[in-house]
GROMACS .gro file of C-alpha atoms in nm:
model
  494
    1UNK     CA    1  -1.948   4.718   0.267
    2UNK     CA    2  -2.010   4.406   0.261
    3UNK     CA    3  -1.772   4.162   0.362
    4UNK     CA    4  -1.758   3.924   0.673
    5UNK     CA    5  -1.977   3.962   0.962
    6UNK     CA    6  -1.805   4.159   1.278
    7UNK     CA    7  -1.795   4.010   1.612
    8UNK     CA    8  -2.103   4.147   1.834
    9UNK     CA    9  -2.015   4.282   2.146
   10UNK     CA   10  -1.650   4.274   2.361
   11UNK     CA   11  -1.768   4.276   2.722
   12UNK     CA   12  -2.008   4.505   2.805
   13UNK     CA   13  -2.157   4.607   3.099
   14UNK     CA   14  -2.463   4.426   3.101
   15UNK     CA   15  -2.732   4.625   3.202
   16UNK     CA   16  -2.516   4.922   2.957
   17UNK     CA   17  -2.585   4.654   2.615
   18UNK     CA   18  -2.664   4.823   2.325
   19UNK     CA   19  -3.023   4.742   2.202
   20UNK     CA   20  -2.833   4.665   1.866
   21UNK     CA   21  -2.649   4.368   2.053
   22UNK     CA   22  -2.940   4.212   2.124
   23UNK     CA   23  -3.098   4.241   1.778
   24UNK     CA   24  -2.757   4.126   1.600
   25UNK     CA   25  -2.758   3.797   1.888
   26UNK     CA   26  -3.054   3.675   1.839
   27UNK     CA   27  -3.035   3.701   1.412
   28UNK     CA   28  -2.704   3.552   1.407
   29UNK     CA   29  -2.840   3.306   1.138
   30UNK     CA   30  -2.917   3.595   0.926
   31UNK     CA   31  -2.773   3.685   0.575
   32UNK     CA   32  -2.470   3.878   0.586
   33UNK     CA   33  -2.450   4.226   0.460
   34UNK     CA   34  -2.261   4.157   0.161
   35UNK     CA   35  -2.622   4.028   0.043
   36UNK     CA   36  -2.780   4.334   0.044
   37UNK     CA   37  -2.750   4.609  -0.184
   38UNK     CA   38  -2.654   4.903   0.089
   39UNK     CA   39  -2.701   5.199  -0.167
   40UNK     CA   40  -3.083   5.146  -0.234
   41UNK     CA   41  -3.097   5.021   0.144
   42UNK     CA   42  -2.983   5.404   0.227
   43UNK     CA   43  -3.210   5.567  -0.062
   44UNK     CA   44  -3.496   5.363   0.139
   45UNK     CA   45  -3.398   5.490   0.471
   46UNK     CA   46  -3.412   5.841   0.303
   47UNK     CA   47  -3.706   5.799   0.204
   48UNK     CA   48  -3.866   5.767   0.500
   49UNK     CA   49  -3.677   5.953   0.754
   50UNK     CA   50  -3.596   6.285   0.544
   51UNK     CA   51  -3.891   6.448   0.460
   52UNK     CA   52  -4.036   6.433   0.825
   53UNK     CA   53  -3.724   6.512   0.978
   54UNK     CA   54  -3.701   6.816   0.744
   55UNK     CA   55  -4.007   6.943   0.810
   56UNK     CA   56  -3.940   6.959   1.216
   57UNK     CA   57  -3.646   7.143   1.110
   58UNK     CA   58  -3.834   7.426   0.857
   59UNK     CA   59  -4.080   7.473   1.137
   60UNK     CA   60  -3.895   7.480   1.440
   61UNK     CA   61  -3.700   7.796   1.225
   62UNK     CA   62  -3.987   7.924   1.090
   63UNK     CA   63  -4.140   7.922   1.410
   64UNK     CA   64  -3.914   8.124   1.589
   65UNK     CA   65  -3.856   8.318   1.299
   66UNK     CA   66  -4.185   8.407   1.291
   67UNK     CA   67  -4.153   8.670   1.566
   68UNK     CA   68  -3.940   8.846   1.332
   69UNK     CA   69  -4.134   8.891   1.044
   70UNK     CA   70  -4.454   9.018   1.341
   71UNK     CA   71  -4.175   9.305   1.417
   72UNK     CA   72  -4.283   9.479   1.099
   73UNK     CA   73  -4.652   9.333   1.135
   74UNK     CA   74  -4.731   9.524   1.393
   75UNK     CA   75  -4.703   9.327   1.715
   76UNK     CA   76  -4.547   9.591   1.898
   77UNK     CA   77  -4.797   9.839   1.872
   78UNK     CA   78  -5.064   9.591   1.905
   79UNK     CA   79  -4.976   9.450   2.236
   80UNK     CA   80  -4.823   9.799   2.298
   81UNK     CA   81  -4.410   9.684   2.338
   82UNK     CA   82  -4.197   9.928   2.435
   83UNK     CA   83  -3.838   9.983   2.536
   84UNK     CA   84  -3.687   9.597   2.542
   85UNK     CA   85  -3.993   9.391   2.539
   86UNK     CA   86  -3.940   9.295   2.176
   87UNK     CA   87  -3.589   9.194   2.283
   88UNK     CA   88  -3.658   9.036   2.561
   89UNK     CA   89  -3.909   8.815   2.410
   90UNK     CA   90  -3.661   8.634   2.169
   91UNK     CA   91  -3.428   8.638   2.433
   92UNK     CA   92  -3.641   8.463   2.694
   93UNK     CA   93  -3.771   8.217   2.425
   94UNK     CA   94  -3.370   8.060   2.450
   95UNK     CA   95  -3.343   8.110   2.780
   96UNK     CA   96  -3.645   7.850   2.816
   97UNK     CA   97  -3.452   7.649   2.538
   98UNK     CA   98  -3.107   7.646   2.712
   99UNK     CA   99  -3.254   7.522   3.062
  100UNK     CA  100  -3.452   7.276   2.903
  101UNK     CA  101  -3.180   7.126   2.771
  102UNK     CA  102  -3.075   6.973   3.126
  103UNK     CA  103  -3.385   6.728   3.144
  104UNK     CA  104  -3.349   6.664   2.786
  105UNK     CA  105  -3.033   6.484   2.827
  106UNK     CA  106  -3.207   6.211   3.080
  107UNK     CA  107  -3.555   6.231   2.827
  108UNK     CA  108  -3.355   6.155   2.519
  109UNK     CA  109  -3.170   5.867   2.752
  110UNK     CA  110  -3.483   5.723   2.827
  111UNK     CA  111  -3.717   5.776   2.555
  112UNK     CA  112  -3.644   5.728   2.198
  113UNK     CA  113  -3.554   6.003   2.007
  114UNK     CA  114  -3.812   6.050   1.741
  115UNK     CA  115  -4.078   5.940   2.008
  116UNK     CA  116  -3.943   6.214   2.203
  117UNK     CA  117  -3.936   6.436   1.916
  118UNK     CA  118  -4.256   6.405   1.765
  119UNK     CA  119  -4.483   6.484   2.120
  120UNK     CA  120  -4.244   6.778   2.161
  121UNK     CA  121  -4.325   6.910   1.792
  122UNK     CA  122  -4.677   6.893   1.869
  123UNK     CA  123  -4.677   7.087   2.175
  124UNK     CA  124  -4.448   7.314   2.038
  125UNK     CA  125  -4.747   7.386   1.743
  126UNK     CA  126  -4.983   7.386   2.045
  127UNK     CA  127  -4.753   7.676   2.183
  128UNK     CA  128  -4.683   7.857   1.832
  129UNK     CA  129  -5.110   7.880   1.814
  130UNK     CA  130  -5.162   8.022   2.117
  131UNK     CA  131  -4.892   8.277   2.046
  132UNK     CA  132  -5.173   8.383   1.839
  133UNK     CA  133  -5.392   8.525   2.197
  134UNK     CA  134  -5.130   8.695   2.295
  135UNK     CA  135  -5.277   9.066   2.452
  136UNK     CA  136  -5.003   9.185   2.612
  137UNK     CA  137  -4.595   9.175   2.693
  138UNK     CA  138  -4.673   8.905   2.971
  139UNK     CA  139  -4.916   8.661   2.753
  140UNK     CA  140  -4.684   8.699   2.484
  141UNK     CA  141  -4.342   8.606   2.687
  142UNK     CA  142  -4.533   8.294   2.847
  143UNK     CA  143  -4.579   8.209   2.487
  144UNK     CA  144  -4.245   8.206   2.369
  145UNK     CA  145  -4.110   8.055   2.694
  146UNK     CA  146  -4.311   7.741   2.628
  147UNK     CA  147  -4.223   7.714   2.257
  148UNK     CA  148  -3.875   7.750   2.398
  149UNK     CA  149  -3.951   7.458   2.596
  150UNK     CA  150  -4.092   7.201   2.304
  151UNK     CA  151  -3.842   7.292   2.072
  152UNK     CA  152  -3.529   7.268   2.247
  153UNK     CA  153  -3.512   6.908   2.176
  154UNK     CA  154  -3.531   6.918   1.795
  155UNK     CA  155  -3.130   6.983   1.745
  156UNK     CA  156  -3.047   6.672   1.984
  157UNK     CA  157  -3.326   6.424   1.819
  158UNK     CA  158  -3.253   6.469   1.484
  159UNK     CA  159  -2.859   6.427   1.513
  160UNK     CA  160  -2.901   6.106   1.767
  161UNK     CA  161  -3.145   5.996   1.479
  162UNK     CA  162  -2.931   6.065   1.245
  163UNK     CA  163  -2.654   5.857   1.380
  164UNK     CA  164  -2.863   5.532   1.445
  165UNK     CA  165  -2.862   5.535   1.070
  166UNK     CA  166  -2.571   5.625   0.912
  167UNK     CA  167  -2.188   5.646   0.950
  168UNK     CA  168  -2.034   5.932   0.990
  169UNK     CA  169  -1.930   6.027   0.664
  170UNK     CA  170  -2.240   5.946   0.536
  171UNK     CA  171  -2.382   6.199   0.813
  172UNK     CA  172  -2.292   6.505   0.619
  173UNK     CA  173  -2.502   6.521   0.414
  174UNK     CA  174  -2.851   6.365   0.617
  175UNK     CA  175  -2.773   6.694   0.848
  176UNK     CA  176  -2.735   6.884   0.515
  177UNK     CA  177  -3.057   6.797   0.382
  178UNK     CA  178  -3.304   6.871   0.763
  179UNK     CA  179  -3.105   7.133   0.814
  180UNK     CA  180  -3.145   7.297   0.482
  181UNK     CA  181  -3.483   7.371   0.599
  182UNK     CA  182  -3.357   7.664   0.794
  183UNK     CA  183  -3.271   7.842   0.443
  184UNK     CA  184  -3.580   7.710   0.314
  185UNK     CA  185  -3.802   7.809   0.650
  186UNK     CA  186  -3.656   8.202   0.515
  187UNK     CA  187  -3.756   8.215   0.252
  188UNK     CA  188  -4.119   8.071   0.262
  189UNK     CA  189  -4.124   8.258   0.611
  190UNK     CA  190  -4.105   8.582   0.381
  191UNK     CA  191  -4.367   8.473   0.126
  192UNK     CA  192  -4.515   8.389   0.442
  193UNK     CA  193  -4.542   8.715   0.634
  194UNK     CA  194  -4.599   8.950   0.284
  195UNK     CA  195  -4.926   8.700   0.241
  196UNK     CA  196  -5.056   8.755   0.606
  197UNK     CA  197  -4.945   9.151   0.525
  198UNK     CA  198  -5.254   9.166   0.261
  199UNK     CA  199  -5.515   9.041   0.457
  200UNK     CA  200  -5.732   9.344   0.593
  201UNK     CA  201  -6.081   9.376   0.737
  202UNK     CA  202  -6.022   9.059   0.960
  203UNK     CA  203  -6.130   9.014   1.261
  204UNK     CA  204  -5.762   8.930   1.398
  205UNK     CA  205  -5.485   9.098   1.292
  206UNK     CA  206  -5.220   8.918   1.024
  207UNK     CA  207  -4.974   8.844   1.235
  208UNK     CA  208  -5.229   8.690   1.480
  209UNK     CA  209  -5.394   8.466   1.170
  210UNK     CA  210  -4.991   8.349   1.057
  211UNK     CA  211  -4.926   8.258   1.422
  212UNK     CA  212  -5.246   7.991   1.456
  213UNK     CA  213  -5.195   7.869   1.122
  214UNK     CA  214  -4.843   7.755   1.130
  215UNK     CA  215  -4.914   7.665   1.467
  216UNK     CA  216  -5.194   7.426   1.371
  217UNK     CA  217  -4.949   7.297   1.114
  218UNK     CA  218  -4.643   7.211   1.303
  219UNK     CA  219  -4.899   7.015   1.581
  220UNK     CA  220  -4.995   6.775   1.260
  221UNK     CA  221  -4.646   6.751   1.137
  222UNK     CA  222  -4.539   6.643   1.505
  223UNK     CA  223  -4.826   6.361   1.516
  224UNK     CA  224  -4.679   6.235   1.181
  225UNK     CA  225  -4.356   6.236   1.336
  226UNK     CA  226  -4.453   6.100   1.623
  227UNK     CA  227  -4.606   5.808   1.412
  228UNK     CA  228  -4.423   5.733   1.049
  229UNK     CA  229  -4.006   5.752   1.237
  230UNK     CA  230  -3.969   5.453   1.422
  231UNK     CA  231  -3.806   5.418   1.766
  232UNK     CA  232  -3.491   5.258   1.668
  233UNK     CA  233  -3.382   5.051   1.285
  234UNK     CA  234  -3.445   4.773   1.543
  235UNK     CA  235  -3.816   4.852   1.502
  236UNK     CA  236  -3.879   4.964   1.194
  237UNK     CA  237  -4.137   4.783   0.971
  238UNK     CA  238  -4.043   4.908   0.644
  239UNK     CA  239  -3.662   4.706   0.666
  240UNK     CA  240  -3.633   4.313   0.582
  241UNK     CA  241  -3.463   4.167   0.882
  242UNK     CA  242  -3.155   4.131   0.659
  243UNK     CA  243  -3.168   4.496   0.599
  244UNK     CA  244  -3.211   4.563   0.961
  245UNK     CA  245  -2.878   4.312   1.021
  246UNK     CA  246  -2.678   4.562   0.721
  247UNK     CA  247  -2.747   4.835   0.867
  248UNK     CA  248  -2.649   4.767   1.180
  249UNK     CA  249  -2.325   4.621   1.075
  250UNK     CA  250  -2.289   4.907   0.838
  251UNK     CA  251  -2.334   5.138   1.082
  252UNK     CA  252  -2.147   4.922   1.353
  253UNK     CA  253  -1.797   5.138   1.212
  254UNK     CA  254  -1.886   5.472   1.372
  255UNK     CA  255  -1.836   5.263   1.729
  256UNK     CA  256  -2.072   5.499   1.888
  257UNK     CA  257  -2.355   5.263   1.946
  258UNK     CA  258  -2.744   5.317   1.833
  259UNK     CA  259  -2.928   5.265   2.119
  260UNK     CA  260  -2.927   5.214   2.530
  261UNK     CA  261  -3.156   5.347   2.802
  262UNK     CA  262  -2.905   5.275   3.054
  263UNK     CA  263  -2.772   5.624   3.179
  264UNK     CA  264  -2.397   5.624   3.306
  265UNK     CA  265  -2.311   5.924   3.503
  266UNK     CA  266  -1.962   5.836   3.458
  267UNK     CA  267  -2.006   5.899   3.061
  268UNK     CA  268  -2.153   6.232   3.162
  269UNK     CA  269  -1.873   6.360   3.384
  270UNK     CA  270  -1.598   6.255   3.120
  271UNK     CA  271  -1.813   6.467   2.838
  272UNK     CA  272  -1.759   6.779   3.105
  273UNK     CA  273  -1.403   6.708   3.057
  274UNK     CA  274  -1.359   6.619   2.767
  275UNK     CA  275  -1.215   6.972   2.567
  276UNK     CA  276  -1.339   6.871   2.260
  277UNK     CA  277  -1.675   6.961   2.341
  278UNK     CA  278  -1.581   7.262   2.493
  279UNK     CA  279  -1.426   7.375   2.193
  280UNK     CA  280  -1.725   7.281   1.999
  281UNK     CA  281  -1.976   7.457   2.241
  282UNK     CA  282  -1.792   7.812   2.238
  283UNK     CA  283  -1.766   7.745   1.858
  284UNK     CA  284  -2.143   7.758   1.883
  285UNK     CA  285  -2.159   8.012   2.109
  286UNK     CA  286  -1.938   8.195   1.882
  287UNK     CA  287  -2.139   8.108   1.534
  288UNK     CA  288  -2.509   8.173   1.671
  289UNK     CA  289  -2.418   8.529   1.784
  290UNK     CA  290  -2.500   8.585   1.449
  291UNK     CA  291  -2.735   8.342   1.401
  292UNK     CA  292  -2.953   8.529   1.640
  293UNK     CA  293  -2.919   8.767   1.465
  294UNK     CA  294  -3.060   8.652   1.163
  295UNK     CA  295  -3.348   8.525   1.376
  296UNK     CA  296  -3.467   8.812   1.524
  297UNK     CA  297  -3.357   9.140   1.335
  298UNK     CA  298  -3.285   9.113   0.970
  299UNK     CA  299  -3.652   9.200   0.873
  300UNK     CA  300  -3.616   9.506   1.148
  301UNK     CA  301  -3.275   9.599   1.003
  302UNK     CA  302  -3.390   9.591   0.632
  303UNK     CA  303  -3.724   9.806   0.749
  304UNK     CA  304  -3.468  10.061   0.873
  305UNK     CA  305  -3.396  10.204   0.547
  306UNK     CA  306  -3.765  10.305   0.521
  307UNK     CA  307  -3.882   9.966   0.319
  308UNK     CA  308  -4.258   9.885   0.403
  309UNK     CA  309  -4.328   9.590   0.607
  310UNK     CA  310  -4.466   9.358   0.294
  311UNK     CA  311  -4.098   9.470   0.122
  312UNK     CA  312  -3.889   9.404   0.407
  313UNK     CA  313  -4.036   9.051   0.449
  314UNK     CA  314  -3.986   9.010   0.064
  315UNK     CA  315  -3.618   9.125   0.072
  316UNK     CA  316  -3.542   8.945   0.381
  317UNK     CA  317  -3.574   8.587   0.151
  318UNK     CA  318  -3.227   8.641  -0.068
  319UNK     CA  319  -3.072   8.537   0.315
  320UNK     CA  320  -3.261   8.170   0.312
  321UNK     CA  321  -3.098   8.114  -0.063
  322UNK     CA  322  -2.744   8.213   0.067
  323UNK     CA  323  -2.839   7.963   0.312
  324UNK     CA  324  -2.884   7.682   0.117
  325UNK     CA  325  -2.646   7.765  -0.066
  326UNK     CA  326  -2.385   7.729   0.166
  327UNK     CA  327  -2.534   7.478   0.385
  328UNK     CA  328  -2.544   7.198   0.006
  329UNK     CA  329  -2.220   7.293  -0.053
  330UNK     CA  330  -2.067   7.171   0.266
  331UNK     CA  331  -2.302   6.893   0.332
  332UNK     CA  332  -2.176   6.724   0.016
  333UNK     CA  333  -1.834   6.864   0.029
  334UNK     CA  334  -1.777   6.690   0.353
  335UNK     CA  335  -1.929   6.345   0.233
  336UNK     CA  336  -1.642   6.439  -0.089
  337UNK     CA  337  -1.320   6.610   0.124
  338UNK     CA  338  -1.396   6.577   0.497
  339UNK     CA  339  -1.192   6.861   0.629
  340UNK     CA  340  -1.503   7.026   0.856
  341UNK     CA  341  -1.273   7.286   0.984
  342UNK     CA  342  -1.234   7.428   0.683
  343UNK     CA  343  -1.580   7.446   0.534
  344UNK     CA  344  -1.623   7.623   0.919
  345UNK     CA  345  -1.356   7.860   0.794
  346UNK     CA  346  -1.481   7.886   0.452
  347UNK     CA  347  -1.851   7.974   0.562
  348UNK     CA  348  -1.717   8.244   0.828
  349UNK     CA  349  -1.531   8.407   0.558
  350UNK     CA  350  -1.841   8.594   0.344
  351UNK     CA  351  -1.961   8.595   0.715
  352UNK     CA  352  -1.706   8.827   0.814
  353UNK     CA  353  -1.730   9.039   0.493
  354UNK     CA  354  -2.064   9.073   0.522
  355UNK     CA  355  -2.018   9.137   0.891
  356UNK     CA  356  -1.781   9.445   0.776
  357UNK     CA  357  -1.971   9.556   0.525
  358UNK     CA  358  -2.306   9.598   0.852
  359UNK     CA  359  -2.033   9.749   1.047
  360UNK     CA  360  -1.841   9.997   0.856
  361UNK     CA  361  -2.043  10.128   0.521
  362UNK     CA  362  -2.310  10.385   0.636
  363UNK     CA  363  -2.661  10.391   0.683
  364UNK     CA  364  -2.690  10.544   0.383
  365UNK     CA  365  -2.573  10.246   0.099
  366UNK     CA  366  -2.905  10.049   0.098
  367UNK     CA  367  -2.770   9.821  -0.149
  368UNK     CA  368  -2.367   9.749   0.048
  369UNK     CA  369  -2.561   9.711   0.392
  370UNK     CA  370  -2.822   9.439   0.259
  371UNK     CA  371  -2.560   9.231   0.045
  372UNK     CA  372  -2.416   9.290   0.410
  373UNK     CA  373  -2.720   9.088   0.587
  374UNK     CA  374  -2.721   8.822   0.309
  375UNK     CA  375  -2.367   8.755   0.362
  376UNK     CA  376  -2.384   8.692   0.723
  377UNK     CA  377  -2.660   8.383   0.691
  378UNK     CA  378  -2.361   8.218   0.557
  379UNK     CA  379  -2.263   8.161   0.855
  380UNK     CA  380  -2.573   7.941   0.945
  381UNK     CA  381  -2.405   7.624   0.724
  382UNK     CA  382  -2.172   7.603   1.000
  383UNK     CA  383  -2.408   7.454   1.251
  384UNK     CA  384  -2.487   7.141   1.107
  385UNK     CA  385  -2.090   7.085   1.107
  386UNK     CA  386  -2.054   7.137   1.437
  387UNK     CA  387  -2.361   6.870   1.509
  388UNK     CA  388  -2.266   6.594   1.221
  389UNK     CA  389  -1.917   6.672   1.418
  390UNK     CA  390  -2.039   6.600   1.770
  391UNK     CA  391  -2.225   6.303   1.669
  392UNK     CA  392  -1.893   6.120   1.482
  393UNK     CA  393  -1.679   6.256   1.801
  394UNK     CA  394  -1.826   6.116   2.115
  395UNK     CA  395  -1.911   5.727   2.137
  396UNK     CA  396  -2.096   5.659   2.448
  397UNK     CA  397  -2.496   5.700   2.430
  398UNK     CA  398  -2.525   5.871   2.750
  399UNK     CA  399  -2.209   6.041   2.613
  400UNK     CA  400  -2.368   6.107   2.298
  401UNK     CA  401  -2.701   6.235   2.420
  402UNK     CA  402  -2.516   6.496   2.668
  403UNK     CA  403  -2.316   6.607   2.358
  404UNK     CA  404  -2.607   6.671   2.184
  405UNK     CA  405  -2.793   6.893   2.449
  406UNK     CA  406  -2.473   7.074   2.541
  407UNK     CA  407  -2.388   7.172   2.184
  408UNK     CA  408  -2.803   7.273   2.104
  409UNK     CA  409  -2.789   7.423   2.412
  410UNK     CA  410  -2.458   7.672   2.320
  411UNK     CA  411  -2.675   7.749   2.004
  412UNK     CA  412  -2.935   7.904   2.248
  413UNK     CA  413  -2.656   8.078   2.461
  414UNK     CA  414  -2.534   8.248   2.103
  415UNK     CA  415  -2.944   8.341   2.022
  416UNK     CA  416  -2.989   8.500   2.385
  417UNK     CA  417  -2.598   8.689   2.287
  418UNK     CA  418  -2.706   8.798   1.986
  419UNK     CA  419  -3.051   8.974   2.038
  420UNK     CA  420  -2.924   9.183   2.344
  421UNK     CA  421  -2.685   9.356   2.145
  422UNK     CA  422  -2.966   9.494   1.995
  423UNK     CA  423  -3.071   9.787   2.245
  424UNK     CA  424  -3.330  10.051   2.123
  425UNK     CA  425  -3.077  10.298   2.288
  426UNK     CA  426  -2.861  10.207   1.922
  427UNK     CA  427  -3.130  10.235   1.683
  428UNK     CA  428  -3.132  10.284   1.372
  429UNK     CA  429  -2.742  10.153   1.305
  430UNK     CA  430  -2.771   9.880   1.601
  431UNK     CA  431  -2.397   9.939   1.582
  432UNK     CA  432  -2.266   9.750   1.885
  433UNK     CA  433  -2.465   9.448   1.676
  434UNK     CA  434  -2.316   9.436   1.349
  435UNK     CA  435  -1.915   9.455   1.518
  436UNK     CA  436  -2.018   9.168   1.752
  437UNK     CA  437  -2.135   8.993   1.440
  438UNK     CA  438  -1.833   9.071   1.252
  439UNK     CA  439  -1.612   8.970   1.589
  440UNK     CA  440  -1.744   8.591   1.691
  441UNK     CA  441  -1.787   8.489   1.363
  442UNK     CA  442  -1.369   8.578   1.291
  443UNK     CA  443  -1.365   8.418   1.650
  444UNK     CA  444  -1.529   8.102   1.562
  445UNK     CA  445  -1.337   8.049   1.202
  446UNK     CA  446  -0.991   8.038   1.503
  447UNK     CA  447  -1.175   7.831   1.710
  448UNK     CA  448  -1.241   7.562   1.399
  449UNK     CA  449  -0.855   7.567   1.324
  450UNK     CA  450  -0.800   7.455   1.721
  451UNK     CA  451  -0.980   7.194   1.681
  452UNK     CA  452  -0.818   7.051   1.383
  453UNK     CA  453  -0.492   7.056   1.574
  454UNK     CA  454  -0.660   6.907   1.871
  455UNK     CA  455  -0.806   6.607   1.710
  456UNK     CA  456  -0.494   6.555   1.508
  457UNK     CA  457  -0.280   6.560   1.870
  458UNK     CA  458  -0.533   6.345   1.963
  459UNK     CA  459  -0.537   6.081   1.691
  460UNK     CA  460  -0.089   6.118   1.668
  461UNK     CA  461  -0.101   6.048   2.048
  462UNK     CA  462  -0.311   5.739   2.050
  463UNK     CA  463  -0.101   5.613   1.733
  464UNK     CA  464   0.234   5.652   1.961
  465UNK     CA  465   0.053   5.512   2.272
  466UNK     CA  466  -0.166   5.244   2.144
  467UNK     CA  467  -0.034   5.135   1.797
  468UNK     CA  468  -0.219   5.188   1.499
  469UNK     CA  469  -0.578   5.060   1.444
  470UNK     CA  470  -0.600   4.686   1.461
  471UNK     CA  471  -0.895   4.630   1.226
  472UNK     CA  472  -0.961   4.285   1.465
  473UNK     CA  473  -0.975   4.454   1.773
  474UNK     CA  474  -1.162   4.741   1.627
  475UNK     CA  475  -1.458   4.486   1.513
  476UNK     CA  476  -1.459   4.336   1.903
  477UNK     CA  477  -1.524   4.743   2.028
  478UNK     CA  478  -1.816   4.802   1.759
  479UNK     CA  479  -2.093   4.680   2.061
  480UNK     CA  480  -1.898   4.735   2.350
  481UNK     CA  481  -2.046   5.021   2.475
  482UNK     CA  482  -1.712   5.249   2.473
  483UNK     CA  483  -1.679   5.609   2.483
  484UNK     CA  484  -1.447   5.744   2.199
  485UNK     CA  485  -1.169   5.834   2.518
  486UNK     CA  486  -1.175   5.420   2.599
  487UNK     CA  487  -1.178   5.281   2.329
  488UNK     CA  488  -0.829   5.243   2.151
  489UNK     CA  489  -0.937   5.194   1.849
  490UNK     CA  490  -1.151   5.514   1.806
  491UNK     CA  491  -1.037   5.787   1.592
  492UNK     CA  492  -1.135   6.134   1.535
  493UNK     CA  493  -1.226   6.281   1.210
  494UNK     CA  494  -1.173   6.644   1.140
   0.00000   0.00000   0.00000
């Protein structure tokens, strides 16, 4: 990973120069990367970044899934929710999440992603705690809308932070580490719900105390994130000058840049017209339909078997185990073998089987339907693949910020559709929702193969029209601020 120092810049527009270029120019006399142990450097960065990023993702899913558990803790009765009120509360969270991704593109371009993330984590903690004070459908709806607004930045921010510190092959296991928080949150959430359902003779209902406690914990993690994750690698106080230079030279092979505050509207238009982004977007929507079902209604489905609220919460914890297993499998599998498309297909297979069990087994077959609910959770492991794929194949800081917001927004679209497949007139079996899970996961597998074919075609076309990648030319374009479409040395990973 060491070697000669590459050229720093290749004719970027003056007001669009990546901050890494300025830093490298000012530290041209610093020792080259061959004198820094990159493996030790990665471990140092992991120790500093991963705990905060992991906690943020645990809490963002935990704060969402708490509504799932509150459903079996009496929130519907306590707040007088009738008809589709509960479904609408879940849906409006993601509508707010989706709408907020539009200003997020601008904010992530102008504000360092770590600062923007920390501030929003604090505010969503406040919104989560405020949910404890809901007195009916309107107040719960308002609290959940604000929660959606502040949570919208978590995915894009974590994607951008990860891409600043790691190469494309290194990003996959790191995305896995923080995304694994989703499965951990499912397990913790079930245990927390079980515990709070045994709180009696208190002045507040168990679900209110649960929202309040988790909200305060989230706000505290937000403060830590704001102050402990640096704005950029160049501003990390725990890295020496040699380590910063070595890191920047190392990640320059991504050809995606590190940080620039210049908003390039041409890159946004390029992203809008980019076929790969729309394939990634639709794939994310299809996958997220199942995620929306898991997030909002898995406890309700389990409770439909006649289990009590506390037992329903505990029976939901194996879903997290399945999610963790597949997330680890694909994250480290990609690091070893690449083939992102194949890992997506692999995860959809148990998801399709689970959807089939849910759809076609009679409700009386509790064991079979429970296994179906658990297997569907394998599909959640595909989302970090798509997040990492997006960051790996989109170059140019504005385009990457837009792409991260677009994919995160498409996640919310799927989560809007998912809960809406649960209609009160379909209870208790919710057959249309279960069939939707089966169909969307099968379609996601097909689209991942289409992405493979698209990337292979693009790389082949570039080899034919622009020639094979010239390493000397590639060195010149590493910090040029070019998008993947503009950069003749860029090749897509799949």
